[in-house]
């Protein structure tokens, strides 16, 4: 064992045989640390990489990753500047949810517009509107379960704009309807902002 050439080699996600690294599909190089961009989706599916780690290790740009699937949805934003301590990026649900219900016509304070605020908006809406169960709308209230995940929320208006520009306009990430989508950004107690995917 002392003379085993593999004792001194770190093959990352690969394995060592007779002093050489045997890399799993998608990896190459002496220590299996280089990534073949062609296998990006496969590496995400297997849980070997995250969208952010792909950008750090592979010769990829964020736009190369938009539309790939991760954590049950389509990637449309990656936090490359480490602006948000609670997440690395955002994914859009893989299909539209047509859930018609009366609106919760109350001021909720869910007025945030920026990227990273949709979840906070949704929590504010849920807090205020849960006192009015006759108006409950599952997606708005942030308790909808899709694709094995139950942390979906209604995006802020700026998040929604990114879904349009990074997925819909590029023809990636499923079948988006060429029309209006609601955001979680409140205008007042009666109105919220929405985005027309067709015209912008």
Tab-separated table of C-alpha atoms in Angstrom:
chain	number	residue	atom	x	y	z
A	1	UNK	CA	0.000	0.000	0.000
A	2	UNK	CA	2.865	2.408	0.717
A	3	UNK	CA	4.015	2.202	-2.900
A	4	UNK	CA	0.529	2.585	-4.322
A	5	UNK	CA	0.808	5.490	-6.809
A	6	UNK	CA	-2.800	6.423	-6.099
A	7	UNK	CA	-1.985	7.421	-2.500
A	8	UNK	CA	-0.693	10.809	-3.636
A	9	UNK	CA	-3.369	11.593	-6.252
A	10	UNK	CA	-6.701	13.342	-5.726
A	11	UNK	CA	-8.952	12.433	-8.624
A	12	UNK	CA	-11.882	14.574	-7.524
A	13	UNK	CA	-15.089	12.846	-8.575
A	14	UNK	CA	-13.101	10.233	-10.476
A	15	UNK	CA	-11.178	7.211	-9.293
A	16	UNK	CA	-7.527	6.297	-9.444
A	17	UNK	CA	-6.105	3.225	-11.122
A	18	UNK	CA	-2.365	2.546	-11.243
A	19	UNK	CA	-1.535	6.217	-10.770
A	20	UNK	CA	-3.975	7.560	-13.365
A	21	UNK	CA	-7.309	9.259	-12.804
A	22	UNK	CA	-10.325	7.681	-14.436
A	23	UNK	CA	-12.760	10.555	-14.861
A	24	UNK	CA	-16.541	10.206	-14.862
A	25	UNK	CA	-18.447	11.327	-17.933
A	26	UNK	CA	-18.289	15.097	-18.248
A	27	UNK	CA	-14.925	15.529	-16.502
A	28	UNK	CA	-11.395	15.383	-17.877
A	29	UNK	CA	-7.855	16.455	-17.075
A	30	UNK	CA	-5.159	15.106	-14.769
A	31	UNK	CA	-7.285	15.413	-11.609
A	32	UNK	CA	-10.709	15.252	-13.294
A	33	UNK	CA	-11.279	18.920	-12.463
A	34	UNK	CA	-11.974	20.208	-15.960
A	35	UNK	CA	-15.551	20.049	-17.230
A	36	UNK	CA	-16.835	19.343	-20.716
A	37	UNK	CA	-19.621	21.944	-21.247
A	38	UNK	CA	-21.513	19.477	-23.438
A	39	UNK	CA	-22.334	17.482	-20.286
A	40	UNK	CA	-23.470	20.423	-18.136
A	41	UNK	CA	-27.076	19.205	-17.856
A	42	UNK	CA	-25.963	15.680	-16.999
A	43	UNK	CA	-23.700	16.970	-14.206
A	44	UNK	CA	-26.548	19.052	-12.779
A	45	UNK	CA	-28.924	16.073	-12.940
A	46	UNK	CA	-26.483	13.838	-11.071
A	47	UNK	CA	-25.908	16.462	-8.384
A	48	UNK	CA	-22.187	16.627	-9.152
A	49	UNK	CA	-22.328	20.362	-9.842
A	50	UNK	CA	-24.503	23.399	-9.234
A	51	UNK	CA	-25.082	26.111	-11.847
A	52	UNK	CA	-22.636	28.360	-9.994
A	53	UNK	CA	-19.929	25.700	-9.748
A	54	UNK	CA	-20.289	25.010	-13.489
A	55	UNK	CA	-19.530	28.660	-14.189
A	56	UNK	CA	-16.518	28.555	-11.892
A	57	UNK	CA	-15.060	25.344	-13.330
A	58	UNK	CA	-16.124	25.209	-16.968
A	59	UNK	CA	-15.643	27.602	-19.846
A	60	UNK	CA	-19.273	28.715	-19.682
A	61	UNK	CA	-21.160	31.990	-19.448
A	62	UNK	CA	-24.445	32.388	-17.522
A	63	UNK	CA	-26.290	32.552	-20.844
A	64	UNK	CA	-24.972	29.043	-21.631
A	65	UNK	CA	-26.748	27.713	-18.548
A	66	UNK	CA	-30.057	29.576	-18.825
A	67	UNK	CA	-32.780	27.093	-19.727
A	68	UNK	CA	-31.038	24.051	-18.242
A	69	UNK	CA	-33.030	22.314	-15.521
A	70	UNK	CA	-32.067	22.310	-11.856
A	71	UNK	CA	-34.001	21.700	-8.620
A	72	UNK	CA	-37.235	21.134	-10.500
A	73	UNK	CA	-37.207	24.202	-12.751
A	74	UNK	CA	-35.494	26.115	-15.547
A	75	UNK	CA	-32.447	28.195	-14.603
A	76	UNK	CA	-32.945	31.878	-15.428
A	77	UNK	CA	-30.634	33.649	-12.962
A	78	UNK	CA	-27.283	32.817	-11.334
A	79	UNK	CA	-25.857	34.936	-8.516
A	80	UNK	CA	-22.355	35.287	-9.972
A	81	UNK	CA	-21.515	38.322	-7.801
A	82	UNK	CA	-22.531	36.693	-4.503
A	83	UNK	CA	-25.150	39.370	-3.832
A	84	UNK	CA	-27.559	37.082	-2.006
A	85	UNK	CA	-26.544	35.072	1.079
A	86	UNK	CA	-29.520	32.694	0.913
A	87	UNK	CA	-29.376	31.401	-2.654
A	88	UNK	CA	-27.139	30.919	-5.687
A	89	UNK	CA	-29.779	31.550	-8.324
A	90	UNK	CA	-33.381	31.207	-9.422
A	91	UNK	CA	-35.368	28.708	-11.475
A	92	UNK	CA	-38.755	29.074	-13.158
A	93	UNK	CA	-41.455	26.441	-12.805
A	94	UNK	CA	-41.458	23.987	-15.723
A	95	UNK	CA	-45.055	24.753	-16.671
A	96	UNK	CA	-47.714	27.383	-16.154
A	97	UNK	CA	-50.047	27.021	-13.219
A	98	UNK	CA	-53.583	28.062	-14.033
A	99	UNK	CA	-55.069	28.627	-10.617
A	100	UNK	CA	-58.004	31.006	-10.759
A	101	UNK	CA	-59.260	32.390	-7.471
A	102	UNK	CA	-60.498	35.739	-6.146
A	103	UNK	CA	-57.703	38.160	-5.375
A	104	UNK	CA	-56.726	39.121	-1.873
A	105	UNK	CA	-57.599	42.813	-2.113
A	106	UNK	CA	-55.529	44.122	0.787
A	107	UNK	CA	-52.327	46.104	1.060
A	108	UNK	CA	-49.659	43.574	1.944
A	109	UNK	CA	-46.430	45.560	1.772
A	110	UNK	CA	-45.194	43.237	-0.985
A	111	UNK	CA	-43.821	46.127	-3.013
A	112	UNK	CA	-40.281	44.882	-3.669
A	113	UNK	CA	-39.334	44.866	-7.335
A	114	UNK	CA	-35.733	43.669	-7.394
A	115	UNK	CA	-34.159	40.295	-8.087
A	116	UNK	CA	-34.127	38.192	-4.939
A	117	UNK	CA	-37.313	39.684	-3.479
A	118	UNK	CA	-40.070	37.523	-4.967
A	119	UNK	CA	-39.971	35.053	-2.103
A	120	UNK	CA	-40.152	37.859	0.476
A	121	UNK	CA	-43.090	39.408	-1.392
A	122	UNK	CA	-44.876	36.065	-1.462
A	123	UNK	CA	-44.367	35.608	2.287
A	124	UNK	CA	-45.826	39.064	2.945
A	125	UNK	CA	-48.837	38.281	0.768
A	126	UNK	CA	-49.298	34.973	2.561
A	127	UNK	CA	-49.119	36.586	5.996
A	128	UNK	CA	-51.743	39.241	5.276
A	129	UNK	CA	-54.050	37.186	3.084
A	130	UNK	CA	-54.084	34.020	5.204
A	131	UNK	CA	-56.559	35.865	7.444
A	132	UNK	CA	-58.948	35.764	4.483
A	133	UNK	CA	-59.139	32.054	3.579
A	134	UNK	CA	-61.955	32.616	1.101
A	135	UNK	CA	-59.371	34.386	-1.055
A	136	UNK	CA	-56.605	31.790	-0.734
A	137	UNK	CA	-54.665	31.159	-3.942
A	138	UNK	CA	-52.093	28.355	-3.596
A	139	UNK	CA	-49.322	29.746	-5.820
A	140	UNK	CA	-49.556	33.263	-4.472
A	141	UNK	CA	-49.390	31.964	-0.933
A	142	UNK	CA	-46.169	30.100	-1.592
A	143	UNK	CA	-47.335	26.620	-0.620
A	144	UNK	CA	-47.631	25.015	-4.035
A	145	UNK	CA	-45.817	21.737	-4.579
A	146	UNK	CA	-44.421	21.082	-8.055
A	147	UNK	CA	-41.782	18.669	-9.347
A	148	UNK	CA	-41.034	17.468	-5.823
A	149	UNK	CA	-40.377	20.938	-4.379
A	150	UNK	CA	-42.654	23.037	-2.185
A	151	UNK	CA	-40.736	26.332	-2.030
A	152	UNK	CA	-42.159	27.927	-5.181
A	153	UNK	CA	-43.157	31.562	-5.053
A	154	UNK	CA	-44.516	34.265	-7.313
A	155	UNK	CA	-41.600	36.242	-8.790
A	156	UNK	CA	-41.064	39.948	-8.264
A	157	UNK	CA	-41.555	42.097	-11.361
A	158	UNK	CA	-37.809	42.266	-12.082
A	159	UNK	CA	-37.458	38.498	-11.648
A	160	UNK	CA	-40.339	38.090	-14.075
A	161	UNK	CA	-38.571	40.335	-16.584
A	162	UNK	CA	-35.520	38.053	-16.367
A	163	UNK	CA	-37.685	34.986	-17.009
A	164	UNK	CA	-38.899	36.720	-20.152
A	165	UNK	CA	-35.453	37.809	-21.380
A	166	UNK	CA	-33.418	34.759	-20.307
A	167	UNK	CA	-35.933	32.031	-21.162
A	168	UNK	CA	-38.946	33.097	-23.225
A	169	UNK	CA	-37.145	35.362	-25.699
A	170	UNK	CA	-34.372	32.806	-26.190
A	171	UNK	CA	-36.836	29.962	-26.736
A	172	UNK	CA	-35.600	28.083	-23.670
A	173	UNK	CA	-37.253	26.585	-20.654
A	174	UNK	CA	-40.594	25.204	-21.661
A	175	UNK	CA	-43.790	26.539	-23.133
A	176	UNK	CA	-44.340	30.096	-21.986
A	177	UNK	CA	-47.579	31.765	-22.975
A	178	UNK	CA	-47.072	34.871	-25.173
A	179	UNK	CA	-49.135	37.060	-22.901
A	180	UNK	CA	-49.504	38.384	-19.366
A	181	UNK	CA	-47.901	36.931	-16.236
A	182	UNK	CA	-48.525	38.244	-12.729
A	183	UNK	CA	-45.707	39.260	-10.419
A	184	UNK	CA	-45.769	39.382	-6.622
A	185	UNK	CA	-44.968	43.113	-6.699
A	186	UNK	CA	-47.895	45.066	-5.333
A	187	UNK	CA	-48.835	48.456	-6.748
A	188	UNK	CA	-51.498	49.121	-4.111
A	189	UNK	CA	-54.248	47.279	-2.255
A	190	UNK	CA	-56.115	46.650	-5.502
A	191	UNK	CA	-53.384	46.157	-8.099
A	192	UNK	CA	-50.148	44.308	-8.772
A	193	UNK	CA	-47.609	44.516	-11.578
A	194	UNK	CA	-47.641	42.060	-14.450
A	195	UNK	CA	-45.442	41.437	-17.479
A	196	UNK	CA	-46.491	40.903	-21.092
A	197	UNK	CA	-44.106	38.246	-22.410
A	198	UNK	CA	-45.002	38.991	-26.023
A	199	UNK	CA	-44.481	42.760	-26.174
A	200	UNK	CA	-42.348	43.280	-23.068
